[in-house]
Structure formats: C-alpha cells, structure tokens
Amino acid sequence: MSKSVVVLISGAGSNLQAIIDHAKQDSSIQLVGVISNKASAAGLIRAERAGIDTCVIDHTAFDTRDDFDAELTNQIDAWQADLVVLAGFMRILTRGFVKHYTGRLINIHPSLLPKFKGTNTHARAIEAKETEHGCTVHFVTEELDGGAPIINAAIKVHKEDTPDSLQAKVHKLEHKIYPLAVSWFTSGRLIESKGQAFLDNMPINPNGHRYTG
Ligand code: GRF
C-alpha cells in the first residue's frame, strides 16, 4: 500500500528533509508536492533537489484566510493528497480547511502535548521547571494543537538548558518521529476516527505513543 503526501512548509524544512530521506527507503510514502506560503522558504530547495513538485501560495496575496485556504485546498486536491503534513507551516488554518482534511491532516508541535499548546514552548517548559520536554505529532482539529496525539518523544531538561538548547535537542527528536508517523499513515497502520488515533487497530493512548528509539 502507498499513499500520496503533500507537505506544507514556511521555512527551513528540516522536518520535510527527514521525511524525504525516510521516503527513500519507504515506498509507502509518495511525496507528490510541497507548498510554501513563502517564496524564500529554504525547504523549497530541499523539495526541488529531491524532484518533488513545489508551489508557492503567498498568503499576502489574499484578502481573507478563507480565500487563501481555498487556494491551498485547490492545489492539495489537484495533487490528490491522501495525507497533508504540516511541517513548520506558520499559518492558522480555517475551520473549513481543517474539516475538509479531517483524519488526513497532521502536525508536529514542539512540546509534550497536552502541555504547552501554542508558541514559546521551550521557554515555557523551563519556566514551569519541567524535568521532561519534547515534541508530539498529532492529528489536526479545529482546536489549536488539540487533535489526537499520535507519537511523542522526550528528553530530560537539565538545569543548564536554555530555550535554544532545548529547541536544538527537540528538533532532532522531531526528525525521528515525524517520518515514523507519516509512514504509519501511508502504510495503512494509522487512522483517526471520532477524535481518537488508532495504530494497528489499537487506540493510541491520550498523550500519544512514546518513542523509545
Ligand atoms: C519545528 O520546530 C516544528 O516543531 C514547528 O516548526 C518547526 C519547523 O522546523 N511546528 P523545520 O522547518 O522543519 O526545520
């Protein structure tokens, strides 16, 4: 089994790169397109190098979020995506967009959800004196960072850690768990139903499967 995957980016695209690299040995992942809302996103070069179609949809060219999301939808659907992967896509998506892709739209968030939804997750983890921090891949719903978690990975937080050091460590974990989650989906092992994620027909626990390497 294989599925078509479209990745949405805004920046460096290191998660996109991890998925591209993984897909080289995983024929279930068919990367059919990469969309960026910024023409300057370095991730576009990564996609082009890998021979993947790219498209820039500049959000500043649209009057409303609805108009922008309608154009995104046109392009994603033209590529007949089975799965839409948000990889550092820095736009808030409309309710209509999220509904259209329910069960086939995933995101990676730099915290152990449900902790620290939203921004500045690394600084907030330090402030809260967390001993553990990490990242989570989750299905996307209308609630910001609130959809069913799929997989998470954690590191210990040390006294000397700064937001930057945590970001660097968490980023490395992202590159491990995002390709894995994509692969679970494209190989038909991962599905979402009624707000619950299932792996191999078993419900995934509410915080996501814990990655252990
Ligand atoms: C990652 O930190 C991810 O958690 C967040 O956006 C960042 C994207 O990084 N959603 P990159 O563009 O994949 O390098």
PDB file of C-alpha atoms and ligand atoms in Angstrom:
ATOM      1  CA  MET A   1       0.000   0.000   0.000  1.00  0.00           C
ATOM      2  CA  SER A   2       1.179   3.567  -0.652  1.00  0.00           C
ATOM      3  CA  LYS A   3      -0.350   6.985  -0.175  1.00  0.00           C
ATOM      4  CA  SER A   4       0.185  10.431  -1.656  1.00  0.00           C
ATOM      5  CA  VAL A   5       1.595  13.005   0.728  1.00  0.00           C
ATOM      6  CA  VAL A   6       1.641  16.806   0.434  1.00  0.00           C
ATOM      7  CA  VAL A   7       3.840  18.758   2.859  1.00  0.00           C
ATOM      8  CA  LEU A   8       3.153  22.379   3.839  1.00  0.00           C
ATOM      9  CA  ILE A   9       6.107  24.489   4.966  1.00  0.00           C
ATOM     10  CA  SER A  10       7.084  28.089   5.663  1.00  0.00           C
ATOM     11  CA  GLY A  11      10.776  27.868   6.476  1.00  0.00           C
ATOM     12  CA  ALA A  12      13.860  25.703   6.805  1.00  0.00           C
ATOM     13  CA  GLY A  13      12.077  22.445   6.128  1.00  0.00           C
ATOM     14  CA  SER A  14      14.336  20.215   8.204  1.00  0.00           C
ATOM     15  CA  ASN A  15      11.329  18.033   9.051  1.00  0.00           C
ATOM     16  CA  LEU A  16      10.484  17.888   5.351  1.00  0.00           C
ATOM     17  CA  GLN A  17      14.074  16.733   4.746  1.00  0.00           C
ATOM     18  CA  ALA A  18      13.728  13.990   7.360  1.00  0.00           C
ATOM     19  CA  ILE A  19      10.563  12.784   5.608  1.00  0.00           C
ATOM     20  CA  ILE A  20      12.245  12.965   2.165  1.00  0.00           C
ATOM     21  CA  ASP A  21      15.193  10.931   3.474  1.00  0.00           C
ATOM     22  CA  HIS A  22      12.927   8.363   5.099  1.00  0.00           C
ATOM     23  CA  ALA A  23      10.779   8.044   1.958  1.00  0.00           C
ATOM     24  CA  LYS A  24      13.847   6.886   0.008  1.00  0.00           C
ATOM     25  CA  GLN A  25      13.585   3.541   1.795  1.00  0.00           C
ATOM     26  CA  ASP A  26       9.830   3.515   2.325  1.00  0.00           C
ATOM     27  CA  SER A  27       7.805   3.075  -0.833  1.00  0.00           C
ATOM     28  CA  SER A  28       4.518   3.617   1.046  1.00  0.00           C
ATOM     29  CA  ILE A  29       5.316   7.369   1.116  1.00  0.00           C
ATOM     30  CA  GLN A  30       4.697   9.082  -2.219  1.00  0.00           C
ATOM     31  CA  LEU A  31       5.722  12.724  -1.828  1.00  0.00           C
ATOM     32  CA  VAL A  32       3.631  14.402  -4.518  1.00  0.00           C
ATOM     33  CA  GLY A  33       4.040  18.054  -3.617  1.00  0.00           C
ATOM     34  CA  VAL A  34       5.352  20.712  -1.262  1.00  0.00           C
ATOM     35  CA  ILE A  35       3.589  24.031  -0.733  1.00  0.00           C
ATOM     36  CA  SER A  36       5.107  27.068   0.935  1.00  0.00           C
ATOM     37  CA  ASN A  37       3.406  30.349   1.750  1.00  0.00           C
ATOM     38  CA  LYS A  38       6.855  31.975   1.440  1.00  0.00           C
ATOM     39  CA  ALA A  39       8.896  32.010  -1.758  1.00  0.00           C
ATOM     40  CA  SER A  40      12.067  32.302   0.333  1.00  0.00           C
ATOM     41  CA  ALA A  41      11.492  29.085   2.325  1.00  0.00           C
ATOM     42  CA  ALA A  42      14.686  27.016   2.198  1.00  0.00           C
ATOM     43  CA  GLY A  43      12.557  23.877   2.306  1.00  0.00           C
ATOM     44  CA  LEU A  44      11.506  24.526  -1.302  1.00  0.00           C
ATOM     45  CA  ILE A  45      15.097  23.920  -2.414  1.00  0.00           C
ATOM     46  CA  ARG A  46      15.156  20.642  -0.467  1.00  0.00           C
ATOM     47  CA  ALA A  47      11.984  19.550  -2.304  1.00  0.00           C
ATOM     48  CA  GLU A  48      13.285  20.582  -5.723  1.00  0.00           C
ATOM     49  CA  ARG A  49      16.531  18.710  -5.115  1.00  0.00           C
ATOM     50  CA  ALA A  50      14.503  15.614  -4.338  1.00  0.00           C
ATOM     51  CA  GLY A  51      12.485  16.025  -7.556  1.00  0.00           C
ATOM     52  CA  ILE A  52       9.226  16.845  -5.763  1.00  0.00           C
ATOM     53  CA  ASP A  53       6.761  19.330  -7.294  1.00  0.00           C
ATOM     54  CA  THR A  54       6.603  22.630  -5.432  1.00  0.00           C
ATOM     55  CA  CYS A  55       4.192  25.510  -5.291  1.00  0.00           C
ATOM     56  CA  VAL A  56       4.282  28.898  -3.574  1.00  0.00           C
ATOM     57  CA  ILE A  57       0.960  30.297  -2.405  1.00  0.00           C
ATOM     58  CA  ASP A  58       1.729  33.698  -0.907  1.00  0.00           C
ATOM     59  CA  HIS A  59      -0.806  34.422   1.828  1.00  0.00           C
ATOM     60  CA  THR A  60      -0.271  38.191   1.457  1.00  0.00           C
ATOM     61  CA  ALA A  61      -1.863  37.996  -1.992  1.00  0.00           C
ATOM     62  CA  PHE A  62      -5.230  37.025  -0.500  1.00  0.00           C
ATOM     63  CA  ASP A  63      -7.753  39.293   1.227  1.00  0.00           C
ATOM     64  CA  THR A  64      -9.060  36.669   3.648  1.00  0.00           C
ATOM     65  CA  ARG A  65      -7.932  33.435   5.289  1.00  0.00           C
ATOM     66  CA  ASP A  66     -10.845  31.706   3.544  1.00  0.00           C
ATOM     67  CA  ASP A  67      -9.545  32.780   0.133  1.00  0.00           C
ATOM     68  CA  PHE A  68      -6.010  31.651   0.967  1.00  0.00           C
ATOM     69  CA  ASP A  69      -7.182  28.303   2.308  1.00  0.00           C
ATOM     70  CA  ALA A  70      -9.401  27.771  -0.741  1.00  0.00           C
ATOM     71  CA  GLU A  71      -6.345  28.148  -2.965  1.00  0.00           C
ATOM     72  CA  LEU A  72      -4.357  25.786  -0.740  1.00  0.00           C
ATOM     73  CA  THR A  73      -7.183  23.259  -0.993  1.00  0.00           C
ATOM     74  CA  ASN A  74      -7.268  23.555  -4.802  1.00  0.00           C
ATOM     75  CA  GLN A  75      -3.589  22.739  -5.058  1.00  0.00           C
ATOM     76  CA  ILE A  76      -3.612  19.946  -2.478  1.00  0.00           C
ATOM     77  CA  ASP A  77      -6.636  18.328  -4.096  1.00  0.00           C
ATOM     78  CA  ALA A  78      -5.132  18.702  -7.578  1.00  0.00           C
ATOM     79  CA  TRP A  79      -2.265  16.558  -6.273  1.00  0.00           C
ATOM     80  CA  GLN A  80      -4.849  14.121  -4.842  1.00  0.00           C
ATOM     81  CA  ALA A  81      -3.241  14.013  -1.417  1.00  0.00           C
ATOM     82  CA  ASP A  82      -4.166  11.199   0.930  1.00  0.00           C
ATOM     83  CA  LEU A  83      -2.240  12.912   3.736  1.00  0.00           C
ATOM     84  CA  VAL A  84      -1.409  16.565   4.397  1.00  0.00           C
ATOM     85  CA  VAL A  85       1.641  17.123   6.601  1.00  0.00           C
ATOM     86  CA  LEU A  86       2.165  20.475   8.324  1.00  0.00           C
ATOM     87  CA  ALA A  87       5.909  20.869   8.816  1.00  0.00           C
ATOM     88  CA  GLY A  88       6.599  24.310  10.191  1.00  0.00           C
ATOM     89  CA  PHE A  89       3.706  25.866   8.261  1.00  0.00           C
ATOM     90  CA  MET A  90       3.238  29.173  10.024  1.00  0.00           C
ATOM     91  CA  ARG A  91      -0.367  29.962   9.119  1.00  0.00           C
ATOM     92  CA  ILE A  92      -3.508  29.415  11.154  1.00  0.00           C
ATOM     93  CA  LEU A  93      -5.869  27.283   9.105  1.00  0.00           C
ATOM     94  CA  THR A  94      -9.582  27.914   8.811  1.00  0.00           C
ATOM     95  CA  ARG A  95     -12.236  25.649  10.239  1.00  0.00           C
ATOM     96  CA  GLY A  96     -13.355  24.766   6.690  1.00  0.00           C
ATOM     97  CA  PHE A  97      -9.850  23.678   5.696  1.00  0.00           C
ATOM     98  CA  VAL A  98      -9.395  21.548   8.795  1.00  0.00           C
ATOM     99  CA  LYS A  99     -12.812  19.925   8.288  1.00  0.00           C
ATOM    100  CA  HIS A 100     -12.040  19.144   4.650  1.00  0.00           C
ATOM    101  CA  TYR A 101      -8.925  17.205   5.697  1.00  0.00           C
ATOM    102  CA  THR A 102     -10.165  15.651   8.942  1.00  0.00           C
ATOM    103  CA  GLY A 103      -8.355  12.394   9.615  1.00  0.00           C
ATOM    104  CA  ARG A 104      -5.674  13.114   6.996  1.00  0.00           C
ATOM    105  CA  LEU A 105      -4.038  16.271   8.332  1.00  0.00           C
ATOM    106  CA  ILE A 106      -1.152  16.019  10.804  1.00  0.00           C
ATOM    107  CA  ASN A 107       1.167  18.467  12.558  1.00  0.00           C
ATOM    108  CA  ILE A 108       4.264  18.368  14.730  1.00  0.00           C
ATOM    109  CA  HIS A 109       4.315  20.504  17.836  1.00  0.00           C
ATOM    110  CA  PRO A 110       7.411  21.190  19.964  1.00  0.00           C
ATOM    111  CA  SER A 111       6.044  20.106  23.341  1.00  0.00           C
ATOM    112  CA  LEU A 112       4.721  17.042  25.072  1.00  0.00           C
ATOM    113  CA  LEU A 113       1.040  17.672  24.410  1.00  0.00           C
ATOM    114  CA  PRO A 114      -1.300  18.465  26.060  1.00  0.00           C
ATOM    115  CA  LYS A 115       1.342  20.619  27.795  1.00  0.00           C
ATOM    116  CA  PHE A 116       2.329  23.936  26.235  1.00  0.00           C
ATOM    117  CA  LYS A 117      -0.025  24.350  23.314  1.00  0.00           C
ATOM    118  CA  GLY A 118       0.744  27.468  21.265  1.00  0.00           C
ATOM    119  CA  THR A 119       4.056  29.310  20.997  1.00  0.00           C
ATOM    120  CA  ASN A 120       7.315  29.689  23.015  1.00  0.00           C
ATOM    121  CA  THR A 121       7.081  26.119  24.190  1.00  0.00           C
ATOM    122  CA  HIS A 122      10.752  25.737  25.153  1.00  0.00           C
ATOM    123  CA  ALA A 123      10.880  28.857  27.324  1.00  0.00           C
ATOM    124  CA  ARG A 124       7.592  27.892  28.951  1.00  0.00           C
ATOM    125  CA  ALA A 125       8.875  24.387  29.741  1.00  0.00           C
ATOM    126  CA  ILE A 126      11.897  25.892  31.508  1.00  0.00           C
ATOM    127  CA  GLU A 127       9.764  28.427  33.337  1.00  0.00           C
ATOM    128  CA  ALA A 128       7.462  25.663  34.548  1.00  0.00           C
ATOM    129  CA  LYS A 129      10.526  23.717  35.798  1.00  0.00           C
ATOM    130  CA  GLU A 130       9.626  20.699  33.710  1.00  0.00           C
ATOM    131  CA  THR A 131      12.029  17.795  34.081  1.00  0.00           C
ATOM    132  CA  GLU A 132      10.962  16.385  30.730  1.00  0.00           C
ATOM    133  CA  HIS A 133      10.177  18.117  27.428  1.00  0.00           C
ATOM    134  CA  GLY A 134       9.767  17.041  23.824  1.00  0.00           C
ATOM    135  CA  CYS A 135       7.579  17.021  20.755  1.00  0.00           C
ATOM    136  CA  THR A 136       4.346  15.444  19.593  1.00  0.00           C
ATOM    137  CA  VAL A 137       2.878  14.520  16.216  1.00  0.00           C
ATOM    138  CA  HIS A 138      -0.899  14.870  16.270  1.00  0.00           C
ATOM    139  CA  PHE A 139      -3.941  14.887  14.045  1.00  0.00           C
ATOM    140  CA  VAL A 140      -5.164  18.432  13.451  1.00  0.00           C
ATOM    141  CA  THR A 141      -8.580  19.564  14.595  1.00  0.00           C
ATOM    142  CA  GLU A 142     -10.168  22.985  14.959  1.00  0.00           C
ATOM    143  CA  GLU A 143      -8.688  23.276  18.462  1.00  0.00           C
ATOM    144  CA  LEU A 144      -5.129  24.678  18.271  1.00  0.00           C
ATOM    145  CA  ASP A 145      -2.669  21.820  18.953  1.00  0.00           C
ATOM    146  CA  GLY A 146      -5.646  19.911  20.328  1.00  0.00           C
ATOM    147  CA  GLY A 147      -6.179  16.940  17.985  1.00  0.00           C
ATOM    148  CA  ALA A 148      -5.455  13.325  18.889  1.00  0.00           C
ATOM    149  CA  PRO A 149      -1.751  12.779  19.662  1.00  0.00           C
ATOM    150  CA  ILE A 150      -0.052  10.052  17.614  1.00  0.00           C
ATOM    151  CA  ILE A 151       3.524   9.841  18.843  1.00  0.00           C
ATOM    152  CA  ASN A 152       5.755  11.842  21.159  1.00  0.00           C
ATOM    153  CA  ALA A 153       9.427  11.817  22.080  1.00  0.00           C
ATOM    154  CA  ALA A 154      11.037  13.245  25.181  1.00  0.00           C
ATOM    155  CA  ILE A 155      14.348  14.474  26.539  1.00  0.00           C
ATOM    156  CA  LYS A 156      15.362  15.348  30.092  1.00  0.00           C
ATOM    157  CA  VAL A 157      15.536  19.043  30.913  1.00  0.00           C
ATOM    158  CA  HIS A 158      18.773  19.929  32.694  1.00  0.00           C
ATOM    159  CA  LYS A 159      19.473  22.921  34.949  1.00  0.00           C
ATOM    160  CA  GLU A 160      21.757  24.475  32.360  1.00  0.00           C
ATOM    161  CA  ASP A 161      19.255  24.162  29.479  1.00  0.00           C
ATOM    162  CA  THR A 162      18.107  27.316  27.674  1.00  0.00           C
ATOM    163  CA  PRO A 163      15.212  27.700  25.217  1.00  0.00           C
ATOM    164  CA  ASP A 164      17.781  27.445  22.403  1.00  0.00           C
ATOM    165  CA  SER A 165      19.399  24.282  23.727  1.00  0.00           C
ATOM    166  CA  LEU A 166      16.011  22.655  24.212  1.00  0.00           C
ATOM    167  CA  GLN A 167      14.921  23.691  20.736  1.00  0.00           C
ATOM    168  CA  ALA A 168      18.006  22.080  19.204  1.00  0.00           C
ATOM    169  CA  LYS A 169      17.511  18.841  21.122  1.00  0.00           C
ATOM    170  CA  VAL A 170      13.783  18.681  20.433  1.00  0.00           C
ATOM    171  CA  HIS A 171      14.323  19.372  16.727  1.00  0.00           C
ATOM    172  CA  LYS A 172      16.473  16.221  16.498  1.00  0.00           C
ATOM    173  CA  LEU A 173      13.652  14.192  18.010  1.00  0.00           C
ATOM    174  CA  GLU A 174      11.164  15.727  15.572  1.00  0.00           C
ATOM    175  CA  HIS A 175      13.219  14.311  12.718  1.00  0.00           C
ATOM    176  CA  LYS A 176      12.832  10.842  14.192  1.00  0.00           C
ATOM    177  CA  ILE A 177       9.143  10.791  14.997  1.00  0.00           C
ATOM    178  CA  TYR A 178       7.643  12.722  12.075  1.00  0.00           C
ATOM    179  CA  PRO A 179       8.798  10.305   9.343  1.00  0.00           C
ATOM    180  CA  LEU A 180       7.648   7.421  11.526  1.00  0.00           C
ATOM    181  CA  ALA A 181       4.139   8.866  11.945  1.00  0.00           C
ATOM    182  CA  VAL A 182       3.905   9.592   8.199  1.00  0.00           C
ATOM    183  CA  SER A 183       4.985   6.049   7.452  1.00  0.00           C
ATOM    184  CA  TRP A 184       2.410   4.595   9.847  1.00  0.00           C
ATOM    185  CA  PHE A 185      -0.280   6.523   7.977  1.00  0.00           C
ATOM    186  CA  THR A 186       0.878   5.781   4.439  1.00  0.00           C
ATOM    187  CA  SER A 187       1.254   2.070   5.196  1.00  0.00           C
ATOM    188  CA  GLY A 188      -2.330   1.998   6.453  1.00  0.00           C
ATOM    189  CA  ARG A 189      -1.442   1.295  10.082  1.00  0.00           C
ATOM    190  CA  LEU A 190      -2.559   4.671  11.471  1.00  0.00           C
ATOM    191  CA  ILE A 191      -6.072   6.058  11.288  1.00  0.00           C
ATOM    192  CA  GLU A 192      -8.162   8.625  13.112  1.00  0.00           C
ATOM    193  CA  SER A 193     -11.771   8.028  13.993  1.00  0.00           C
ATOM    194  CA  LYS A 194     -14.075  10.238  16.066  1.00  0.00           C
ATOM    195  CA  GLY A 195     -11.161  12.155  17.573  1.00  0.00           C
ATOM    196  CA  GLN A 196      -9.171   9.052  18.513  1.00  0.00           C
ATOM    197  CA  ALA A 197      -5.967   7.849  16.860  1.00  0.00           C
ATOM    198  CA  PHE A 198      -5.559   4.110  16.240  1.00  0.00           C
ATOM    199  CA  LEU A 199      -2.368   2.208  15.413  1.00  0.00           C
ATOM    200  CA  ASP A 200      -2.820  -1.322  14.110  1.00  0.00           C
ATOM    201  CA  ASN A 201      -6.479  -1.083  15.214  1.00  0.00           C
ATOM    202  CA  MET A 202      -5.495  -0.346  18.837  1.00  0.00           C
ATOM    203  CA  PRO A 203      -6.355   3.041  20.387  1.00  0.00           C
ATOM    204  CA  ILE A 204      -3.253   5.169  20.923  1.00  0.00           C
ATOM    205  CA  ASN A 205      -3.055   6.476  24.486  1.00  0.00           C
ATOM    206  CA  PRO A 206      -4.235  10.086  25.030  1.00  0.00           C
ATOM    207  CA  ASN A 207      -0.707  11.585  25.052  1.00  0.00           C
ATOM    208  CA  GLY A 208       0.482   9.616  22.042  1.00  0.00           C
ATOM    209  CA  HIS A 209       2.717   6.590  21.660  1.00  0.00           C
ATOM    210  CA  ARG A 210       6.075   7.229  23.414  1.00  0.00           C
ATOM    211  CA  TYR A 211       9.043   6.939  21.030  1.00  0.00           C
ATOM    212  CA  THR A 212      11.857   4.958  22.579  1.00  0.00           C
ATOM    213  CA  GLY A 213      14.352   4.936  19.722  1.00  0.00           C
TER     214      GLY A 213
HETATM  215  C1  GRF B   1       9.593  22.753  14.176  1.00  0.00           C
HETATM  216  O1  GRF B   1      10.212  23.163  15.334  1.00  0.00           O
HETATM  217  C2  GRF B   1       8.196  22.277  14.469  1.00  0.00           C
HETATM  218  O2  GRF B   1       8.048  21.779  15.753  1.00  0.00           O
HETATM  219  C3  GRF B   1       7.374  23.522  14.327  1.00  0.00           C
HETATM  220  O3  GRF B   1       8.006  24.231  13.288  1.00  0.00           O
HETATM  221  C4  GRF B   1       9.385  23.897  13.216  1.00  0.00           C
HETATM  222  C5  GRF B   1       9.713  23.539  11.799  1.00  0.00           C
HETATM  223  O4  GRF B   1      11.082  23.356  11.589  1.00  0.00           O
HETATM  224  N1  GRF B   1       5.999  23.161  14.074  1.00  0.00           N
HETATM  225  P1  GRF B   1      11.608  22.908  10.157  1.00  0.00           P
HETATM  226  O5  GRF B   1      11.180  23.970   9.152  1.00  0.00           O
HETATM  227  O6  GRF B   1      11.033  21.583   9.829  1.00  0.00           O
HETATM  228  O7  GRF B   1      13.097  22.867  10.289  1.00  0.00           O
END
